PDB file of C-alpha atoms in Angstrom:
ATOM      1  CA  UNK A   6      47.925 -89.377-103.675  1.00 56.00           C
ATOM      2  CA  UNK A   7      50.377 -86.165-104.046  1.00 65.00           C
ATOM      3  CA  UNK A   8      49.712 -82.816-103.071  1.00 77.00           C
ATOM      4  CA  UNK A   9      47.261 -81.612-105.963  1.00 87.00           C
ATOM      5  CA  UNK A  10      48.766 -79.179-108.207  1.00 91.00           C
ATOM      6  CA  UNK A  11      45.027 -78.843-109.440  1.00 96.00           C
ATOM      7  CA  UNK A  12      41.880 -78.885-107.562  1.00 96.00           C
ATOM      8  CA  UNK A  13      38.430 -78.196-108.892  1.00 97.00           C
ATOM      9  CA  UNK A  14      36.027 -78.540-106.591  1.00 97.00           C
ATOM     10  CA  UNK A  15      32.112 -78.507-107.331  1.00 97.00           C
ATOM     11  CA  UNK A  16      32.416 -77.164-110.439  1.00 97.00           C
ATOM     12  CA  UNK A  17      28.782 -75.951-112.896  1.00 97.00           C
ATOM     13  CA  UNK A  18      28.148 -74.581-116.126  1.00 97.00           C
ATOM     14  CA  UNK A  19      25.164 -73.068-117.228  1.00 96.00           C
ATOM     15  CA  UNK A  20      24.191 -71.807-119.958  1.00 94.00           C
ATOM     16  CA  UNK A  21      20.695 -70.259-119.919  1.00 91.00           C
ATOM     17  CA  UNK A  22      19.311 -73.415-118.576  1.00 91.00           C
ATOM     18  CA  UNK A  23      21.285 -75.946-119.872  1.00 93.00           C
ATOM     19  CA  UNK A  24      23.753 -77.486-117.375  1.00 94.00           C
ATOM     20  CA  UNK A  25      26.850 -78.412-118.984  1.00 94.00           C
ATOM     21  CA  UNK A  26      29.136 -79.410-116.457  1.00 94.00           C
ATOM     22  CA  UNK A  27      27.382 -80.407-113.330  1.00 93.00           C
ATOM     23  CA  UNK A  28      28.918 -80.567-109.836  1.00 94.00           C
ATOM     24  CA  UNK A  29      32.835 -82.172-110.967  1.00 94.00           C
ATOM     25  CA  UNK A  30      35.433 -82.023-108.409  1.00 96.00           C
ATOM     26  CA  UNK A  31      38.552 -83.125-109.543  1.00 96.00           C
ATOM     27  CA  UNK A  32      42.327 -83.370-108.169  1.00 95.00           C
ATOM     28  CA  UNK A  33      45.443 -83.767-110.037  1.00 96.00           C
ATOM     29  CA  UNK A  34      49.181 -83.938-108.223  1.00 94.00           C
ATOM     30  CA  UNK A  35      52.503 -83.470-109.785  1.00 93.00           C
ATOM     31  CA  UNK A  36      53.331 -86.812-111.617  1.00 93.00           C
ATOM     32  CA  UNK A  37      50.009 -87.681-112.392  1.00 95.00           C
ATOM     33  CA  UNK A  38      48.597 -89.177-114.954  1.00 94.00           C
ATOM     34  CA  UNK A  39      44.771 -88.566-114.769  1.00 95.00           C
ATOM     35  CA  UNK A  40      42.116 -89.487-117.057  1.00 93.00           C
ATOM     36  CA  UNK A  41      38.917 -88.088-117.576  1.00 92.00           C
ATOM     37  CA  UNK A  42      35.894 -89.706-119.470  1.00 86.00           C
ATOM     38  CA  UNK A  43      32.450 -88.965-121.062  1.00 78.00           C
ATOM     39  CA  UNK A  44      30.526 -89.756-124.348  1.00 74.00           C
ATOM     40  CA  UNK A  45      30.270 -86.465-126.889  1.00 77.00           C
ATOM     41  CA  UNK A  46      28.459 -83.910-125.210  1.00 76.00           C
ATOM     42  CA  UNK A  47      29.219 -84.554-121.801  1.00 78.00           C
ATOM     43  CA  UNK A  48      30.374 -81.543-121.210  1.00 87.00           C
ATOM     44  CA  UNK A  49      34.402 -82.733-121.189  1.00 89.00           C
ATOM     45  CA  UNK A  50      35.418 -79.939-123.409  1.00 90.00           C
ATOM     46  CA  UNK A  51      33.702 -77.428-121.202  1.00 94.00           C
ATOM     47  CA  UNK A  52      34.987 -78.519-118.204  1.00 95.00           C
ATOM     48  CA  UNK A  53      38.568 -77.796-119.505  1.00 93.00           C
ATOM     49  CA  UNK A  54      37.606 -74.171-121.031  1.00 95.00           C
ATOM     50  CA  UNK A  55      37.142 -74.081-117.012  1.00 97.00           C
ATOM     51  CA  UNK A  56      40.463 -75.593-116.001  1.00 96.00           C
ATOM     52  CA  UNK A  57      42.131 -73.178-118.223  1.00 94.00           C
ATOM     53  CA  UNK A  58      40.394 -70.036-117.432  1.00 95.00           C
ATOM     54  CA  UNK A  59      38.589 -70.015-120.887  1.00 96.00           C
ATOM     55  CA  UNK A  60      34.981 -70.599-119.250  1.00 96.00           C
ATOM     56  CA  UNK A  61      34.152 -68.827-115.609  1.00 97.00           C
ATOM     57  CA  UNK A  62      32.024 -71.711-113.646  1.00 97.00           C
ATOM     58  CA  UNK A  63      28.652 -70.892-112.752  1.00 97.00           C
ATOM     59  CA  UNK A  64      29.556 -72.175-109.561  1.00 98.00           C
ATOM     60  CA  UNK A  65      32.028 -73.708-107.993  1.00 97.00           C
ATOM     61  CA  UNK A  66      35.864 -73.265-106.802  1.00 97.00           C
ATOM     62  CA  UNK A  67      39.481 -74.014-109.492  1.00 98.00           C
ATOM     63  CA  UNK A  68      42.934 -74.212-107.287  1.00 97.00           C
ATOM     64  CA  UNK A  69      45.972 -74.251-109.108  1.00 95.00           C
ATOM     65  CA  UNK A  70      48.982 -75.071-106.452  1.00 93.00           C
ATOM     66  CA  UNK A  71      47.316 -73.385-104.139  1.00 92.00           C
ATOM     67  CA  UNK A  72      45.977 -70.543-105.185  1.00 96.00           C
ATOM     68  CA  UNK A  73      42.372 -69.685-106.242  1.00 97.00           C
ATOM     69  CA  UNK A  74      42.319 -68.634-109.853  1.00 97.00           C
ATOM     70  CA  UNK A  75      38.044 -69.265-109.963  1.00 97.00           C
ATOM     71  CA  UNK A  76      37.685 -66.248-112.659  1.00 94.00           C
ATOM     72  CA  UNK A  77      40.880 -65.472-113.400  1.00 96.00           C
ATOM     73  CA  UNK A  78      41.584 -64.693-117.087  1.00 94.00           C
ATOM     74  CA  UNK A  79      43.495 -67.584-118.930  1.00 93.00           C
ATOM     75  CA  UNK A  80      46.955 -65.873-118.949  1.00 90.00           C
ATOM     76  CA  UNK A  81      46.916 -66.090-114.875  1.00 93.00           C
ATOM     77  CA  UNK A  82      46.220 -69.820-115.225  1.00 94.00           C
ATOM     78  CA  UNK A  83      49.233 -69.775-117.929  1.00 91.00           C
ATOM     79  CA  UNK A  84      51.073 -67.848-115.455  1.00 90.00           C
ATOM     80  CA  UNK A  85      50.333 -69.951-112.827  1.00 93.00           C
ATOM     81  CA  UNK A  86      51.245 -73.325-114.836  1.00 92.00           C
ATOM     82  CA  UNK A  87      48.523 -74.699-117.020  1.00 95.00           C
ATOM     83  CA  UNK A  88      48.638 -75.257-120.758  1.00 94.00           C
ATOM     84  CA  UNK A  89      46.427 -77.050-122.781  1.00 94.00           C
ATOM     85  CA  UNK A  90      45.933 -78.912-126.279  1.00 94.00           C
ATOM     86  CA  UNK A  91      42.819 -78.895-128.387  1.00 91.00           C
ATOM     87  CA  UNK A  92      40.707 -81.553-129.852  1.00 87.00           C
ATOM     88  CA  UNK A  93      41.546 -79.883-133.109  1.00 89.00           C
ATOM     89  CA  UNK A  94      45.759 -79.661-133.303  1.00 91.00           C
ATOM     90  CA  UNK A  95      46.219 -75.628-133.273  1.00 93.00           C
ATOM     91  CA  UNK A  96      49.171 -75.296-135.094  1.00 96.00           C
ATOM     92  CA  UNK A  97      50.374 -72.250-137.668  1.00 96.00           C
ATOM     93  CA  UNK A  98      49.878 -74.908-140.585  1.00 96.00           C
ATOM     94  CA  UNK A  99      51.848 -72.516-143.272  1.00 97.00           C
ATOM     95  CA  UNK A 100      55.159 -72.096-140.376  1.00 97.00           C
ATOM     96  CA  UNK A 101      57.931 -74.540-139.539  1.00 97.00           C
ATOM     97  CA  UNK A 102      57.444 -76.730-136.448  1.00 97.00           C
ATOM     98  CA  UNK A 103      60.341 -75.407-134.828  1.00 95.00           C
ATOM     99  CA  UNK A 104      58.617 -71.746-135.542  1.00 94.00           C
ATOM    100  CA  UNK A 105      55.555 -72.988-134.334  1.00 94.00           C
ATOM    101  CA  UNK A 106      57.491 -74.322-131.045  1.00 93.00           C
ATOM    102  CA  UNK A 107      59.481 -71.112-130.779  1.00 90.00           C
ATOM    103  CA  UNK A 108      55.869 -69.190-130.705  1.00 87.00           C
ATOM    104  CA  UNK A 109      54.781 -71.155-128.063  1.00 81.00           C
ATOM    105  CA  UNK A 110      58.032 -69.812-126.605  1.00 83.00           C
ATOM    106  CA  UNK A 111      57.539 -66.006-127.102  1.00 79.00           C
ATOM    107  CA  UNK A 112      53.922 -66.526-126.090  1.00 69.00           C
ATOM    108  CA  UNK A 113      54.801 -68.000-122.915  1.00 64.00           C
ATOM    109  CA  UNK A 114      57.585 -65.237-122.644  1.00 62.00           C
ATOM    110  CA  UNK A 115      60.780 -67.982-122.362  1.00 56.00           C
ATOM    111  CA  UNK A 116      61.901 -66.717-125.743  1.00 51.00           C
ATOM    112  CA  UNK A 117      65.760 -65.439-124.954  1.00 50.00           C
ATOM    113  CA  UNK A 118      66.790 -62.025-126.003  1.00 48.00           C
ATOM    114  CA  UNK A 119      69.130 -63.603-129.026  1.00 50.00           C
ATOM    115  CA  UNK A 120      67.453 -65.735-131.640  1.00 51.00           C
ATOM    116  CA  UNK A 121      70.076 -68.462-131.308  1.00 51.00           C
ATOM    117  CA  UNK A 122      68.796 -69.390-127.844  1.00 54.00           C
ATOM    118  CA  UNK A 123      65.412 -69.580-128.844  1.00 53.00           C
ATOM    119  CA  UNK A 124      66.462 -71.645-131.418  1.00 54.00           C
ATOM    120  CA  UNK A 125      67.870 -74.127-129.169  1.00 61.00           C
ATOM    121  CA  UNK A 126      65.136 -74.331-126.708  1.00 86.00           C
ATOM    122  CA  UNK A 127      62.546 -75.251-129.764  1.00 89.00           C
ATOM    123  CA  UNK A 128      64.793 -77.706-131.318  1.00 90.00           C
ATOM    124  CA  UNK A 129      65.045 -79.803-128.079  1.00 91.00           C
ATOM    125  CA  UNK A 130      61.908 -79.746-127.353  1.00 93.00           C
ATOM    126  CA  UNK A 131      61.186 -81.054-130.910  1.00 96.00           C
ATOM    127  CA  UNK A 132      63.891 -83.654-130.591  1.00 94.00           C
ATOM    128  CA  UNK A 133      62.427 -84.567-126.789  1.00 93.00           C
ATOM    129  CA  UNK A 134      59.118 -85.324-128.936  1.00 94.00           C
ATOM    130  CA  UNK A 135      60.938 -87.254-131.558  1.00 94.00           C
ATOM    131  CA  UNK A 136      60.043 -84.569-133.992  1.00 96.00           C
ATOM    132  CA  UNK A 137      63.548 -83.051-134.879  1.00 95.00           C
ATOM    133  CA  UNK A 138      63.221 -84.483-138.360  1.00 97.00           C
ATOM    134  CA  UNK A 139      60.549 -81.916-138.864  1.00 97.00           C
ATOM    135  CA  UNK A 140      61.853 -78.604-137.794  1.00 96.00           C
ATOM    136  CA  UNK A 141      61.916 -76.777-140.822  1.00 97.00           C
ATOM    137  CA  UNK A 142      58.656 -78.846-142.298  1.00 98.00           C
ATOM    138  CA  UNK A 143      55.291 -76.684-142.807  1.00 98.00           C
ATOM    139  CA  UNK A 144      53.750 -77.749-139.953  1.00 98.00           C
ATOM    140  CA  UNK A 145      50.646 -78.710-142.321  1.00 97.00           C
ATOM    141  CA  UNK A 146      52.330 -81.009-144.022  1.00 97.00           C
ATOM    142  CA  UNK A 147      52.673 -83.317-141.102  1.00 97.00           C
ATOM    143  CA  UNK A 148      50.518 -86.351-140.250  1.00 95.00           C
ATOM    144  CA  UNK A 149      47.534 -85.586-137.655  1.00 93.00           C
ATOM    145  CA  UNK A 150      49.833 -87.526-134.970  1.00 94.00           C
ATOM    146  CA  UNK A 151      52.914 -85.413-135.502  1.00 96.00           C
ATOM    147  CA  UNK A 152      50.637 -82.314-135.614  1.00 96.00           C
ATOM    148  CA  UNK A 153      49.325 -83.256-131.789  1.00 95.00           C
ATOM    149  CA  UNK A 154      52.803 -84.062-130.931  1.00 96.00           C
ATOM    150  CA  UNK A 155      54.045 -80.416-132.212  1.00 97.00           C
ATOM    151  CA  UNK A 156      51.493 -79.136-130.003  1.00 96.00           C
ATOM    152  CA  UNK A 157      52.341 -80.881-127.270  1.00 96.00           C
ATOM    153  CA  UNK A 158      55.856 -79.242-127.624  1.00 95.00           C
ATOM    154  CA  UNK A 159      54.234 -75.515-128.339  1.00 94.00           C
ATOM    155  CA  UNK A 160      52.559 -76.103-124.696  1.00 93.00           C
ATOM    156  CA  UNK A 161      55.561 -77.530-123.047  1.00 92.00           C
ATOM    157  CA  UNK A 162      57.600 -74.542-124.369  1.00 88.00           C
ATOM    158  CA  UNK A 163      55.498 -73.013-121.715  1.00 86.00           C
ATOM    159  CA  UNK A 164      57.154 -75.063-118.565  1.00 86.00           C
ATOM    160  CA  UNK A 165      53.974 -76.068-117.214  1.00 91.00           C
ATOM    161  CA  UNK A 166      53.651 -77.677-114.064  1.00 93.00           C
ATOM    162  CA  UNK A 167      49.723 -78.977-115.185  1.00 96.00           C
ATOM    163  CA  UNK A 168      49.177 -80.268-118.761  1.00 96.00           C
ATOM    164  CA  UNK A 169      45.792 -80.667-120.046  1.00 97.00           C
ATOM    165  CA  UNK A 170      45.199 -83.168-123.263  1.00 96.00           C
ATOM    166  CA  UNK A 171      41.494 -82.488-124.857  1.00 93.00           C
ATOM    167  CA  UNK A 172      40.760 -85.988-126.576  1.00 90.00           C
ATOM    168  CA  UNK A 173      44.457 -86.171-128.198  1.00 90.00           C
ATOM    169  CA  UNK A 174      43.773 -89.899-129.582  1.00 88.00           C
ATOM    170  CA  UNK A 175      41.073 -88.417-131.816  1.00 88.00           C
ATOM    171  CA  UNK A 176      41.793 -89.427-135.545  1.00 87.00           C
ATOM    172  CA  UNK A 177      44.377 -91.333-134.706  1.00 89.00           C
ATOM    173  CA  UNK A 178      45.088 -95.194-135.694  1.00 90.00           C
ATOM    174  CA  UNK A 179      46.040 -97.670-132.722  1.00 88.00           C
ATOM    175  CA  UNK A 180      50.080 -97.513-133.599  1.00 91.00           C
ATOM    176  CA  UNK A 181      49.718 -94.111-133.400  1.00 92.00           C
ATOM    177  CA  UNK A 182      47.323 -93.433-129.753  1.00 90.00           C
ATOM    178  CA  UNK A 183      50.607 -96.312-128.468  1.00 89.00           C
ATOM    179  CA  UNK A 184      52.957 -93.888-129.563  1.00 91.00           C
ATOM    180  CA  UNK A 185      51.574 -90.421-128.621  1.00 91.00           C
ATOM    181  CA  UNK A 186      50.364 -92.310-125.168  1.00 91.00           C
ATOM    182  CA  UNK A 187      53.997 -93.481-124.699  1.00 91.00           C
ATOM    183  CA  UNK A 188      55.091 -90.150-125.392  1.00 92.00           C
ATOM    184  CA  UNK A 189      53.019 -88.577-122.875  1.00 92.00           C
ATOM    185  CA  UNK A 190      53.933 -90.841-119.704  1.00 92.00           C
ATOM    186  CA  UNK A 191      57.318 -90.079-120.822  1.00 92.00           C
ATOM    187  CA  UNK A 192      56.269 -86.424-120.536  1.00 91.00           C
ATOM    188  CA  UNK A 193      54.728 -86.892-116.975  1.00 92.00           C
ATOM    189  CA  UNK A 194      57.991 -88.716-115.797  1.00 92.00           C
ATOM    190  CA  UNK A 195      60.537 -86.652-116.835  1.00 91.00           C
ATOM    191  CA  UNK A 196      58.964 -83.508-116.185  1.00 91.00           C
ATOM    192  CA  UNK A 197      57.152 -84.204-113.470  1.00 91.00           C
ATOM    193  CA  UNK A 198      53.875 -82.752-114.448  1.00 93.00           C
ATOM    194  CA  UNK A 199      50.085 -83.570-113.883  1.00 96.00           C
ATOM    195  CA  UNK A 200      48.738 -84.457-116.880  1.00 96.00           C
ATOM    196  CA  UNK A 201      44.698 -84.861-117.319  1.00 96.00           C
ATOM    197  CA  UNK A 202      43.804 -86.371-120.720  1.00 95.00           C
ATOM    198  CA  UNK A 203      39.555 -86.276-121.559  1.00 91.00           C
ATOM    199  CA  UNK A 204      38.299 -88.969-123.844  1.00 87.00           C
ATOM    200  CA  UNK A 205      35.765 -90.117-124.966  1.00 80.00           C
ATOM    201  CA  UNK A 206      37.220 -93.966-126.182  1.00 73.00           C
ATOM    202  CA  UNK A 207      37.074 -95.579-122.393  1.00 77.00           C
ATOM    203  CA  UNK A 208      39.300 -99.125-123.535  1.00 78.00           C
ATOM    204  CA  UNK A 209      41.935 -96.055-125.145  1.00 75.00           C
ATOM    205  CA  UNK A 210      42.201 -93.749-121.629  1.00 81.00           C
ATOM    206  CA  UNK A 211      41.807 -97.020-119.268  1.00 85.00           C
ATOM    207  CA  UNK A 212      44.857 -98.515-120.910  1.00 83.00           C
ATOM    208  CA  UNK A 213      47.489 -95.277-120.050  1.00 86.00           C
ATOM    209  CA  UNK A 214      46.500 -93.403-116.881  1.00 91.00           C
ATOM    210  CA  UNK A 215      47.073 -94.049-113.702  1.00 90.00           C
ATOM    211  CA  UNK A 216      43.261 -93.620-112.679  1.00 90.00           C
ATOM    212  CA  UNK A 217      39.695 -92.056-114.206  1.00 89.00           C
ATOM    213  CA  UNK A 218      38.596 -89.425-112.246  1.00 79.00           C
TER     214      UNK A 218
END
């Protein structure tokens, strides 16, 4: 297995007495394709407020390539390389997809000096996700597979070196989990990334990763 560019070891949740996420450990290496499964309520969506700084563990230890970001804010584990999707596609529904790709720039400070340039980074990241047809379309007029694919590109904007999917085949038909599944081993291979993916649909996760953590 590679060198993990993400290692959570022992991870907990509580809150009050519930235990959400209990005990996880959990590596990912660059080029990784990594699933992660549970039925609703398991806690999935927890864990990954963890992996992303968004939730402080209870208990337990988060390395990202290295270096121990347990309760760091979220923009250190940006800074450090991990960006995220959301079980709901956060997108600016009333701005373009290119806009909403060139945000993801700015927000991930890549955004050049001259608006050309930012321009240009957005529009091939939109054309690497097949989405160039839709720059200047609201991105709320797009389909619910196009909108997870535009968010995709709004966290790749960010260069990440870890990329963390939160249940991105939800809503989708079966043409369309092929596709966006396709898309994102194309992701992990070209840019060399770790990618986790949670699910809850085992036959959907066990048919694209590389293993189930």
């Amino acid at each position: 297995m590679p060198e993990a560019l993400l290692s959570a070891r022992g991870v907990v949740v509580r809150f009050g007495g519930l235990v959400a996420v209990d005990g996880v450990d959990l590596d990912a290496g660059a080029g990784e394709f990594v699933g992660v499964i549970g039925p609703n309520g398991a806690g999935k969506t927890t864990f990954f407020h963890t992996l992303s700084g968004v939730i402080v563990p209870t208990a337990g230890k988060l390395m990202i390539g290295g270096d121990d970001l347990t309760g760091r804010a979220p923009h250190e584990f940006a800074r450090h390389g991990v960006a995220r999707t959301f079980q709901t596609p956060r997108v600016f529904r009333d701005m373009s997809a290119e806009a909403n790709v060139r945000f993801g720039l700015e927000f991930a400070g890549r955004a050049r000096r001259h608006a050309h340039d930012a321009f240009g980074d957005a529009c091939a990241i939109l054309a690497f996700l097949g989405l160039e047809d839709a720059a200047a379309l609201p991105a709320g007029g797009l389909t619910p597979a196009r909108q997870r694919l535009l968010e995709i590109g709004m966290a790749l904007g960010a260069r990440p070196r870890v990329l963390l999917l939160d249940e991105v085949a939800a809503g989708l038909s079966h043409a369309e989990v092929e596709a966006t599944a396709h898309l994102i081993r194309r992701v992990r291979d070209e840019l060399g990334l770790a990618v986790i993916w949670i699910e809850h649909a085992v036959r959907v996760l066990m048919n694209y990763v590389d293993r189930v953590a």
